[in-house]
Tab-separated table of C-alpha atoms in Angstrom:
chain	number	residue	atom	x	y	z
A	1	UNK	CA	15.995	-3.593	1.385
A	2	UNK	CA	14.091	-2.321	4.624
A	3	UNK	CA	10.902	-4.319	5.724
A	4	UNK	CA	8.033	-2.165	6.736
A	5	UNK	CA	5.815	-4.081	9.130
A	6	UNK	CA	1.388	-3.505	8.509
A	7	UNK	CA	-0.841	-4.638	10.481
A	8	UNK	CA	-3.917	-5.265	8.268
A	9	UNK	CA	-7.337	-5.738	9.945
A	10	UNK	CA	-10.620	-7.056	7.936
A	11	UNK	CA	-8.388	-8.474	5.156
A	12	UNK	CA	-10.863	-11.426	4.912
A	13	UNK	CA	-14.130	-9.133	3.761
A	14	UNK	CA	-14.432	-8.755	-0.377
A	15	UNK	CA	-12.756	-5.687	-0.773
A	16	UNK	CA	-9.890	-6.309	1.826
A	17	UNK	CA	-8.879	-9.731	0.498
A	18	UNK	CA	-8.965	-8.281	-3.577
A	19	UNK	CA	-7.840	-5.312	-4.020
A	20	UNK	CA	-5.722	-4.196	-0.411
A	21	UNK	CA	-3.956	-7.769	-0.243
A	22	UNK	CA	-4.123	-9.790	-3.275
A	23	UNK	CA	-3.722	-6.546	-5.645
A	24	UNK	CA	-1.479	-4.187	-3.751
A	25	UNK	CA	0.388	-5.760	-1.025
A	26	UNK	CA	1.116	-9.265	-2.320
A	27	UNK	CA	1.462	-7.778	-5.431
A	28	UNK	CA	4.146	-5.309	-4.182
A	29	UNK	CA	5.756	-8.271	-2.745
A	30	UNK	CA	6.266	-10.174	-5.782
A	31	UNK	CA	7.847	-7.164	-7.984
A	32	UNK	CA	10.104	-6.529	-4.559
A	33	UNK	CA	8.720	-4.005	-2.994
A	34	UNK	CA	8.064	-0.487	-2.955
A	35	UNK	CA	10.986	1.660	-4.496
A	36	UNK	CA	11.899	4.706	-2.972
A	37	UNK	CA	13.478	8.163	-4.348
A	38	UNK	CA	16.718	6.915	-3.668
A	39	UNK	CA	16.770	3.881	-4.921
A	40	UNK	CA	16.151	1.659	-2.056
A	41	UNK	CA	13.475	-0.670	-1.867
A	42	UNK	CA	10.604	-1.551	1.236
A	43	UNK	CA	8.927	-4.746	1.608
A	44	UNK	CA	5.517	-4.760	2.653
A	45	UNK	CA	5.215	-7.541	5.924
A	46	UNK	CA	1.704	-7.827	6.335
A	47	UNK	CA	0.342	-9.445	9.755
A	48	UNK	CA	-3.164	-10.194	8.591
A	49	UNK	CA	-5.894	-9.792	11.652
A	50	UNK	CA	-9.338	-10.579	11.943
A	51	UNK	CA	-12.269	-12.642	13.733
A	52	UNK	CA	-11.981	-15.884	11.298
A	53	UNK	CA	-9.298	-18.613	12.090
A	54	UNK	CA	-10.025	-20.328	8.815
A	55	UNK	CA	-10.382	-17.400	6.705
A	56	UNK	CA	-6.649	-16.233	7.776
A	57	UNK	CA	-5.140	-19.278	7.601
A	58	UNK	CA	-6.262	-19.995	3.809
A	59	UNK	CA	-5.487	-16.334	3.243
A	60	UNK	CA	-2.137	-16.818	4.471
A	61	UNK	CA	-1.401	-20.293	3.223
A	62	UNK	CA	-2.321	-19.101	-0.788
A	63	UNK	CA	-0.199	-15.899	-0.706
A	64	UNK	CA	2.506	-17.178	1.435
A	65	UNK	CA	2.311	-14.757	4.513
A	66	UNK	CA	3.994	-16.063	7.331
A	67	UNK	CA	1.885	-13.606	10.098
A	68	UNK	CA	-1.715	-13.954	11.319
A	69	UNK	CA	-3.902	-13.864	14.035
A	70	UNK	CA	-7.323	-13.590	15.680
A	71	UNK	CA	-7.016	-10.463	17.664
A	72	UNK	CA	-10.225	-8.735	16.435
A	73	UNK	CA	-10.125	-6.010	19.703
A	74	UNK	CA	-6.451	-5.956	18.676
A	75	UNK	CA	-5.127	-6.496	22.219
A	76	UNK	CA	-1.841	-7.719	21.936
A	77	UNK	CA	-1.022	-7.410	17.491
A	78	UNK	CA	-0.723	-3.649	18.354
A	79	UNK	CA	1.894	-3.959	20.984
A	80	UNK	CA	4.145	-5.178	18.424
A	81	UNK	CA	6.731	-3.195	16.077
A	82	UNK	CA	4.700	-2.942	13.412
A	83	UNK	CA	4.578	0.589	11.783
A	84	UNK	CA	1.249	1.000	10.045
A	85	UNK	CA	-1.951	-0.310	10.467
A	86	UNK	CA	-4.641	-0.642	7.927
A	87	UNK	CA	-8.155	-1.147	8.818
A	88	UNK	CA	-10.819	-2.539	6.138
A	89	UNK	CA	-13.542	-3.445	8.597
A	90	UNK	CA	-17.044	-2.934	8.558
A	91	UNK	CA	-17.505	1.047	9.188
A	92	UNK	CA	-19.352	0.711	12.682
A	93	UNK	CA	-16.169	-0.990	14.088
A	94	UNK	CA	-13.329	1.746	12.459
A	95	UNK	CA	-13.198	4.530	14.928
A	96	UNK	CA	-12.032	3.158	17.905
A	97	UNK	CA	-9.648	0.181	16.467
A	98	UNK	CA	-8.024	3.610	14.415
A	99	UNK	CA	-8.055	5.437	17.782
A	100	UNK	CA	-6.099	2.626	19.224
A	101	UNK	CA	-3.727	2.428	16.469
A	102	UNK	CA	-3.165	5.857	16.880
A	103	UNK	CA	-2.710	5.778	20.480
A	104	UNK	CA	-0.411	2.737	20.115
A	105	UNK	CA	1.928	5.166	17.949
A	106	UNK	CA	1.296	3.367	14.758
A	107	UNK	CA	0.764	5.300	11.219
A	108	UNK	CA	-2.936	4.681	10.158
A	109	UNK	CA	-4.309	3.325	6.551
A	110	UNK	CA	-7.623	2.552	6.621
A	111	UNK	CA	-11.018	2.355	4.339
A	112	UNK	CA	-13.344	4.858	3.666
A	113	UNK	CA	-16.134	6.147	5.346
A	114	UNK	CA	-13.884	7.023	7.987
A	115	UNK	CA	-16.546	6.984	10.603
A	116	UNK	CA	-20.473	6.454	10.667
A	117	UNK	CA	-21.156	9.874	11.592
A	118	UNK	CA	-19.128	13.120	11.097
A	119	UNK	CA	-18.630	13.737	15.161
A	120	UNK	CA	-17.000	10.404	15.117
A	121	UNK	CA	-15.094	11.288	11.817
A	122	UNK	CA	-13.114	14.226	13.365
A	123	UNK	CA	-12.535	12.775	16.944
A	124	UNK	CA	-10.560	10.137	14.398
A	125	UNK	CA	-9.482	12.904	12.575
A	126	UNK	CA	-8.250	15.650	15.144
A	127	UNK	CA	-6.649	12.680	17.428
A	128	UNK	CA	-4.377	11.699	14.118
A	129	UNK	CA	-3.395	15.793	13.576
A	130	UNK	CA	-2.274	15.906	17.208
A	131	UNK	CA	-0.233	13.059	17.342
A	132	UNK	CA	3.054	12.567	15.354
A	133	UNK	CA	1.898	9.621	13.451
A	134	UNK	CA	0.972	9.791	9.806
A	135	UNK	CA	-2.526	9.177	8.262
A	136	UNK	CA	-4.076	8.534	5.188
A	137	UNK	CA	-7.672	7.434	3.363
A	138	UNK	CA	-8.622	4.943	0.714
A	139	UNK	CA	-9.707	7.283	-2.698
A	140	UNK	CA	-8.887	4.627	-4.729
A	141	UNK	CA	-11.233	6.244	-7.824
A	142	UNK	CA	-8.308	9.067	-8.672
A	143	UNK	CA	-6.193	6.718	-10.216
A	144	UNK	CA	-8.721	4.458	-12.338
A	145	UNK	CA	-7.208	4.909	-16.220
A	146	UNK	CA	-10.446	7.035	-16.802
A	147	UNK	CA	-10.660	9.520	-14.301
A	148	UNK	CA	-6.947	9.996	-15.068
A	149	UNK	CA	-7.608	10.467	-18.719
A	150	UNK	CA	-10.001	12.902	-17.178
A	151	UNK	CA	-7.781	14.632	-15.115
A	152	UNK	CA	-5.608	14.809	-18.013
A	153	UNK	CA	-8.218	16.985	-19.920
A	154	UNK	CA	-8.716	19.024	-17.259
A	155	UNK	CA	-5.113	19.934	-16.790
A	156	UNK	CA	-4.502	20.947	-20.376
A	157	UNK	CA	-8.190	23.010	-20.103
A	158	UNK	CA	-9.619	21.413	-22.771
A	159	UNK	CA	-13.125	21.839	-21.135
A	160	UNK	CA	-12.775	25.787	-20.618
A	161	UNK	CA	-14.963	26.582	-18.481
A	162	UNK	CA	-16.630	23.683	-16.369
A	163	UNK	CA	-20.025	23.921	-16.475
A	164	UNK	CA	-21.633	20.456	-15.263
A	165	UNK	CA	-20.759	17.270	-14.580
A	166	UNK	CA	-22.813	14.239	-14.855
A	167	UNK	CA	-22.036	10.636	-12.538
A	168	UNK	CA	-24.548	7.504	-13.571
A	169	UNK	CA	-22.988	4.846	-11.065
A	170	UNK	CA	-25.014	1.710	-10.447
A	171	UNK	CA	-25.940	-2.288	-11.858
A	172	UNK	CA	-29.016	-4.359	-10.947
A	173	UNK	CA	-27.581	-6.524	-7.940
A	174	UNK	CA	-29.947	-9.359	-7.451
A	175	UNK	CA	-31.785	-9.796	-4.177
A	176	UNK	CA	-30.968	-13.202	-3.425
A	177	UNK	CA	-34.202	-14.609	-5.031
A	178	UNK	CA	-33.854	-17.352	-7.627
A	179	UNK	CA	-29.704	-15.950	-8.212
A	180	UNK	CA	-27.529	-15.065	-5.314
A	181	UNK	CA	-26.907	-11.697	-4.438
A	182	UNK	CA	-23.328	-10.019	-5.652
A	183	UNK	CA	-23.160	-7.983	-2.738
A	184	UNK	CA	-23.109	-8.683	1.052
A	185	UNK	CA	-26.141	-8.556	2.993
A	186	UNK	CA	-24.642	-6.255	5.629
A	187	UNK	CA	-25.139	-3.748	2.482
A	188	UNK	CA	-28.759	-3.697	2.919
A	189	UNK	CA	-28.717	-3.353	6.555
A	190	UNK	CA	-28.400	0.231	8.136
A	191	UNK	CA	-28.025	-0.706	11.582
A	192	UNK	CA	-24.450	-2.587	10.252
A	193	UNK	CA	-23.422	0.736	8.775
A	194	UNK	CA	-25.288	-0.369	4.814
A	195	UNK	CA	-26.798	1.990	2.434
A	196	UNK	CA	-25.458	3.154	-1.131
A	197	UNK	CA	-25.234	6.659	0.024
A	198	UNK	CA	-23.138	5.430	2.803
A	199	UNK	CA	-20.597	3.660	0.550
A	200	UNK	CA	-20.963	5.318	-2.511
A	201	UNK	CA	-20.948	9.190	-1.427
A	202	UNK	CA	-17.731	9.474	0.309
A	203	UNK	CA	-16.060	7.942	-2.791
A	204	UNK	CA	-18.072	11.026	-5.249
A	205	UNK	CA	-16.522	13.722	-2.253
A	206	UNK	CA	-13.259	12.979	-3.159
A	207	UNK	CA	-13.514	12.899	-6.666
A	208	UNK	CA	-15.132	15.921	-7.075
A	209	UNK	CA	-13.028	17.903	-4.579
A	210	UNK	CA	-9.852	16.832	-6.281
A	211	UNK	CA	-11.100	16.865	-10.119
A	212	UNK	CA	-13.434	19.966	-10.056
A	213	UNK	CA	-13.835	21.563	-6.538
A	214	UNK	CA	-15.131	21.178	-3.281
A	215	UNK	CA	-18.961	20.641	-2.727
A	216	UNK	CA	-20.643	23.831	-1.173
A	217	UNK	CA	-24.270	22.289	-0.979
A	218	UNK	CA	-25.944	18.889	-1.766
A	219	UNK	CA	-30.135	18.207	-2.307
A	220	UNK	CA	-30.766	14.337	-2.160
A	221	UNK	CA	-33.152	11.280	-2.385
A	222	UNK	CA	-32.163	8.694	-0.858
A	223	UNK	CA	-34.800	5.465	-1.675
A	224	UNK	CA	-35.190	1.874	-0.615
A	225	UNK	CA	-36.723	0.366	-3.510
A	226	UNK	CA	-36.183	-2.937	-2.376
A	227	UNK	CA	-37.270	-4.015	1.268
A	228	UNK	CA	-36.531	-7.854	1.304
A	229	UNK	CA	-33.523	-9.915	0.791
A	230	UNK	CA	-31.737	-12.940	0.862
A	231	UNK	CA	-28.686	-13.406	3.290
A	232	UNK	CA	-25.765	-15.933	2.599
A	233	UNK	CA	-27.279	-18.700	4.896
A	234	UNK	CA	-30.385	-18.223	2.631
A	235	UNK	CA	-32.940	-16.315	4.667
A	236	UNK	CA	-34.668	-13.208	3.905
A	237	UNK	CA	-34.116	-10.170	5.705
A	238	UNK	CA	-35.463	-6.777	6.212
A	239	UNK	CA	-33.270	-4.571	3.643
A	240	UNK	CA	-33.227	-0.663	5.760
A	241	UNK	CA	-30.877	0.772	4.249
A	242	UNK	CA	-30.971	2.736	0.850
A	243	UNK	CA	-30.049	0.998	-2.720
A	244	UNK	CA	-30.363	4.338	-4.569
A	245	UNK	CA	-29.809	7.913	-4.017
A	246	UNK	CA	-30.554	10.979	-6.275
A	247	UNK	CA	-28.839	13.989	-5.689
A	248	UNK	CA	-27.827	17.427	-7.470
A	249	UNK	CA	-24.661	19.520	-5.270
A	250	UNK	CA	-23.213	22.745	-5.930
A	251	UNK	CA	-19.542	23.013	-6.441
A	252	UNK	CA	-17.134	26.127	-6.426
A	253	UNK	CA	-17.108	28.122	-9.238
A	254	UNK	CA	-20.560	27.652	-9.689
A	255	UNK	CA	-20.393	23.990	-10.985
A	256	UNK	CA	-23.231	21.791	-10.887
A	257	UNK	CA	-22.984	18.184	-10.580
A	258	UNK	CA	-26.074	15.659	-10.540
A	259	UNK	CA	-25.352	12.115	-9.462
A	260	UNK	CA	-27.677	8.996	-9.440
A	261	UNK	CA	-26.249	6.074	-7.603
A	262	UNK	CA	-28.238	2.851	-7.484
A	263	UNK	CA	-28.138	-0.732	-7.240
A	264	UNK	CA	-31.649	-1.276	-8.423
A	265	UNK	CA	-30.868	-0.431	-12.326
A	266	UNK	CA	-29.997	-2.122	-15.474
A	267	UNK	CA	-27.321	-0.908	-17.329
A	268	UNK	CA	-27.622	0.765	-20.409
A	269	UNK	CA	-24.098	2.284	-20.672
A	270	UNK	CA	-20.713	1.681	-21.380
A	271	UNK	CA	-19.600	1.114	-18.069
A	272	UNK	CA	-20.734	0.469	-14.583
A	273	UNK	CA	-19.526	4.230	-13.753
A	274	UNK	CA	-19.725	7.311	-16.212
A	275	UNK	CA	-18.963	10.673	-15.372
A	276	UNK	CA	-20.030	13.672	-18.039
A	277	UNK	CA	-18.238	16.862	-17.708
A	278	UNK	CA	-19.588	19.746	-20.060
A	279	UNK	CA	-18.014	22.797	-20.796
A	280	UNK	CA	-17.962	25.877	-22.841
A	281	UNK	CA	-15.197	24.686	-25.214
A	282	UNK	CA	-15.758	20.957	-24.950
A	283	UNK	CA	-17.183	17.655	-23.209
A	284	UNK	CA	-15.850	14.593	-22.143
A	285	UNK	CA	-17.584	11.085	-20.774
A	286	UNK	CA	-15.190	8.754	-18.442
A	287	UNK	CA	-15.876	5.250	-17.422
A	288	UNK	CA	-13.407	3.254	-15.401
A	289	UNK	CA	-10.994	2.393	-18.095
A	290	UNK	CA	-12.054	4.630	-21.173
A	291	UNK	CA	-12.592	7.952	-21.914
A	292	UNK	CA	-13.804	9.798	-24.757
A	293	UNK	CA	-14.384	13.568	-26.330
A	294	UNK	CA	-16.101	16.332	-27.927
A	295	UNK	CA	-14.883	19.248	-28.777
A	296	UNK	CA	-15.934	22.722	-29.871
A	297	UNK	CA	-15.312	22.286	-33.218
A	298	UNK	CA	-17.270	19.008	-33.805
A	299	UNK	CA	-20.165	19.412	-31.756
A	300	UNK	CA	-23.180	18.583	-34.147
A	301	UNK	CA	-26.049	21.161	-34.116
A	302	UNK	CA	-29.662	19.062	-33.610
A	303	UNK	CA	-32.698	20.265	-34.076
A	304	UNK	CA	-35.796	19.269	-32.359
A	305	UNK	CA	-38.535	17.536	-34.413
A	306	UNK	CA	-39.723	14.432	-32.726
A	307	UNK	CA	-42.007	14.176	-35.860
A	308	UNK	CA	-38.815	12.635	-38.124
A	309	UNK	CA	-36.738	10.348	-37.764
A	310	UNK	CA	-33.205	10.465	-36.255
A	311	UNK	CA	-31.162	9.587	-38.820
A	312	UNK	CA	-27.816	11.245	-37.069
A	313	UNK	CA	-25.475	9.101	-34.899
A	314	UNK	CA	-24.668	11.028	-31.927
A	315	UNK	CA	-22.024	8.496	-30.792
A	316	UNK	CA	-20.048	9.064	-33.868
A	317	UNK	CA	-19.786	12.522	-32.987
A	318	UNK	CA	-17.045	11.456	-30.056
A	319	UNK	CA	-13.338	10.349	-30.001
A	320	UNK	CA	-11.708	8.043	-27.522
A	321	UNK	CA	-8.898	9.596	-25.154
A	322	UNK	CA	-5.599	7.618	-26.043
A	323	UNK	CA	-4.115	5.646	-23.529
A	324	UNK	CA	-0.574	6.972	-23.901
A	325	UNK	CA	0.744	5.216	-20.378
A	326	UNK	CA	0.329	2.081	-18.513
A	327	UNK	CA	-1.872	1.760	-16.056
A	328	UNK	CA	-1.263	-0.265	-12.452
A	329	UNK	CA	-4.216	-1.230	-10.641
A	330	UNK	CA	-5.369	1.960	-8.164
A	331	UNK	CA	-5.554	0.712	-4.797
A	332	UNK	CA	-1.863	-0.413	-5.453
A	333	UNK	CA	-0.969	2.771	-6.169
A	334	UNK	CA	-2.077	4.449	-3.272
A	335	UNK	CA	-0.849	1.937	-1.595
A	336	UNK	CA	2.769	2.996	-3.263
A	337	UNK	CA	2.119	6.537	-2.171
A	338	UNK	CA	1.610	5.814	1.400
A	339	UNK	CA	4.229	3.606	2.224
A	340	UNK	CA	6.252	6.497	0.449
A	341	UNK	CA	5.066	8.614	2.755
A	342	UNK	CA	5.574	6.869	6.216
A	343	UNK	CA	9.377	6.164	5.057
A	344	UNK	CA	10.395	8.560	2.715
A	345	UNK	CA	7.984	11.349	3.880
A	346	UNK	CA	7.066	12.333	0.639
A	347	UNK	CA	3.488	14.053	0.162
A	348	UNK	CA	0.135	12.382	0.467
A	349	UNK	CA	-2.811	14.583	0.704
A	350	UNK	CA	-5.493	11.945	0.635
A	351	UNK	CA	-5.628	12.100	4.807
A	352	UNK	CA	-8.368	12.175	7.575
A	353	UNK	CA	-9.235	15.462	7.016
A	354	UNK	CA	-10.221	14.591	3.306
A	355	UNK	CA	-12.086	11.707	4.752
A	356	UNK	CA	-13.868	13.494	7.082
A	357	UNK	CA	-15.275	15.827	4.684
A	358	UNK	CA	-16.684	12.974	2.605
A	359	UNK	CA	-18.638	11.838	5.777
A	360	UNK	CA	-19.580	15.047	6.017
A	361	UNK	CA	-21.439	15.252	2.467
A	362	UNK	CA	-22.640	11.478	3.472
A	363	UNK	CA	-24.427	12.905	6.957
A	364	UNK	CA	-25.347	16.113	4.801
A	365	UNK	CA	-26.663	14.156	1.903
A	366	UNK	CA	-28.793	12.035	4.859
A	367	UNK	CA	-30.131	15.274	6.386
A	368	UNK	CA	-31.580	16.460	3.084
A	369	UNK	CA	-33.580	13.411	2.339
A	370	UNK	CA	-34.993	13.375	5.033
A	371	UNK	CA	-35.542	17.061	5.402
A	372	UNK	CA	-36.487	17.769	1.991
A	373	UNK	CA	-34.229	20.634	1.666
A	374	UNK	CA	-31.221	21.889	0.127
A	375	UNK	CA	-28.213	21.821	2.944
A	376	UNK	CA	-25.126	24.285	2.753
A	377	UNK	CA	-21.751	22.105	3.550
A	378	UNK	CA	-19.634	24.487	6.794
A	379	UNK	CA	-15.895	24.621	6.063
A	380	UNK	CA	-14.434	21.764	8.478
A	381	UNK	CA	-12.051	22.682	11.093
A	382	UNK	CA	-10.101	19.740	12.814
């Protein structure tokens, strides 16, 4: 048993505390660590850093983690022998606390976006390729059950050719107006690095790049529907950033792919997230957990007459993708794959680069809003 030292900074924010610490890392802890090709087993030691004493110390008290501090310009945790640092901070405050991690020799982990803005992305991106540490980004949606089901499909070309894919991602979160909010108000707020395109789009890069192809060219509408909300102390703010965005992006091999993201809709689907992928020999509709089929040979043949009534169930006309595995929660799987990587050097592709280019379709998807135009995605070179 080797220990493997992380540094892991904004662990007390939503995301950070759920699914990187409580999920993955204590989690890893408790089945004894992280097992490796040969046999031998790591154990995560997460020093948990931040800007809030109390936060940390409950944090560290309920999971039993012996390391923490309030170092939130990390000025001495980095000095330490601690081999990997993860950052889960607000995006405004990533760059440089990566840069530093990078310059202090440690391997880098960290949230997406990578950056606010592309220039920022690969100065993040190009320092990490020319130094010797190792790098990775959060794309935790590749291993939810139904985008694996998915993949599944796709590997055994059940679709034949791809023609379209469909993403409906969005729930009504409240505004903080008779029911509290399920969302933090720095969300709503584009000056603290908000907006669904922001958090959303770097998250539909990635999953399209590695299920169907890279995107060549996005057109967009990005919308704030909502321009007042309620913060945690109770007081309204001005919301600036976007709750929705509309967009339809070109893919290689001439797939199209129209996504509507929002958190100003009601749900009328079987998940929070679907994704529709159509093809010439069948179809297929993932959530987050479920997936389900049609193929070729029962596809129903409608006719149009909206003068009679539909008497034909087009639900019944799909069947459910079988399970046929167990499946471990997805950030902790990454999570798996990257301490892999830093010790046994085995393969992670999921790096800076990658996250880069999903800032790049963020900044990209930003410019055609407010352009009103169709913009063509460069090849990136870092």
């Amino acid at each position: 048993m080797q220990e493997l030292g992380i540094i892991m900074n904004g662990v007390t924010g939503r995301m950070g505390t759920n699914q990187h610490l409580i999920r993955s890392i204590v989690a890893l802890r408790e089945e004894g660590g992280v097992e490796l090709p040969s046999g031998e087993r790591v154990m995560p030691d997460p020093l948990l850093v931040g800007r809030n004493e109390r936060k940390l110390r409950e944090l560290s008290e309920e999971h039993g983690i012996d390391r923490w501090t309030v170092d939130p310009d990390l000025e001495t945790c980095l000095d330490g022998d601690d081999e990997v640092y993860f950052d889960s901070q607000i995006t405004p405050r990533r760059p440089d606390s990566v840069m530093k991690a990078i310059d202090a020799g440690k391997h880098v982990y960290c949230e997406k976006p990578l950056a606010s803005d592309l220039s920022a992305a690969l100065d993040v991106a190009g320092m990490a390729e020319e130094s010797d540490v190792k790098h990775g980004i959060v794309q935790d949606k590749l291993w939810l059950p139904g985008l694996l089901k998915l993949q599944r499909l796709i590997e055994q070309d059940f679709f034949g050719d791809i023609l379209s894919v469909r993403v409906e991602f969005g729930y009504w979160v409240f505004t903080g107006h008779g029911q509290e909010a399920q969302r933090p108000s720095w969300n709503y707020r584009a000056e603290d690095g908000g907006g669904i395109v922001d958090d959303m789009f770097s998250h539909w890069s990635y999953v399209l790049e590695n299920l169907f192809g890279e995107v060549e060219s996005v057109r967009c509408l990005q919308k704030t529907h909502i321009d007042e909300r309620i913060d945690e102390d109770g007081e309204p703010y001005e919301a600036t950033a976007d709750d929705a965005a509309y967009a339809i992006m070109e893919l290689e091999d001439d797939i199209v792919a129209q996504l509507n993201s929002s958190w100003t809709v009601r749900v009328n689907r079987d998940d929070l997230l679907e994704i529709q992928v159509d093809g010439t020999e069948g179809s297929a509709v993932a959530g987050l957990r479920d997936c389900k089929t049609q193929g070729h040979a029962n596809t129903p043949k409608p006719e149009w007459n909206p003068d009679t009534p539909k008497e034909h169930d087009f639900y019944e006309d799909w069947t459910g993708v079988p399970n046929n595995r167990v499946f471990e929660n997805a950030f902790k799987l990454q999570w798996e794959k990257f301490v892999r990587h830093v010790v046994a050097d085995e393969p992670f592709p999921w790096d800076f680069t990658a996250g880069a280019r999903g800032v790049q379709l963020t900044e990209a998807s930003y410019r055609s809003s407010e352009e009103g135009r169709r913009v063509v995605l460069d090849d990136l070179s870092v």
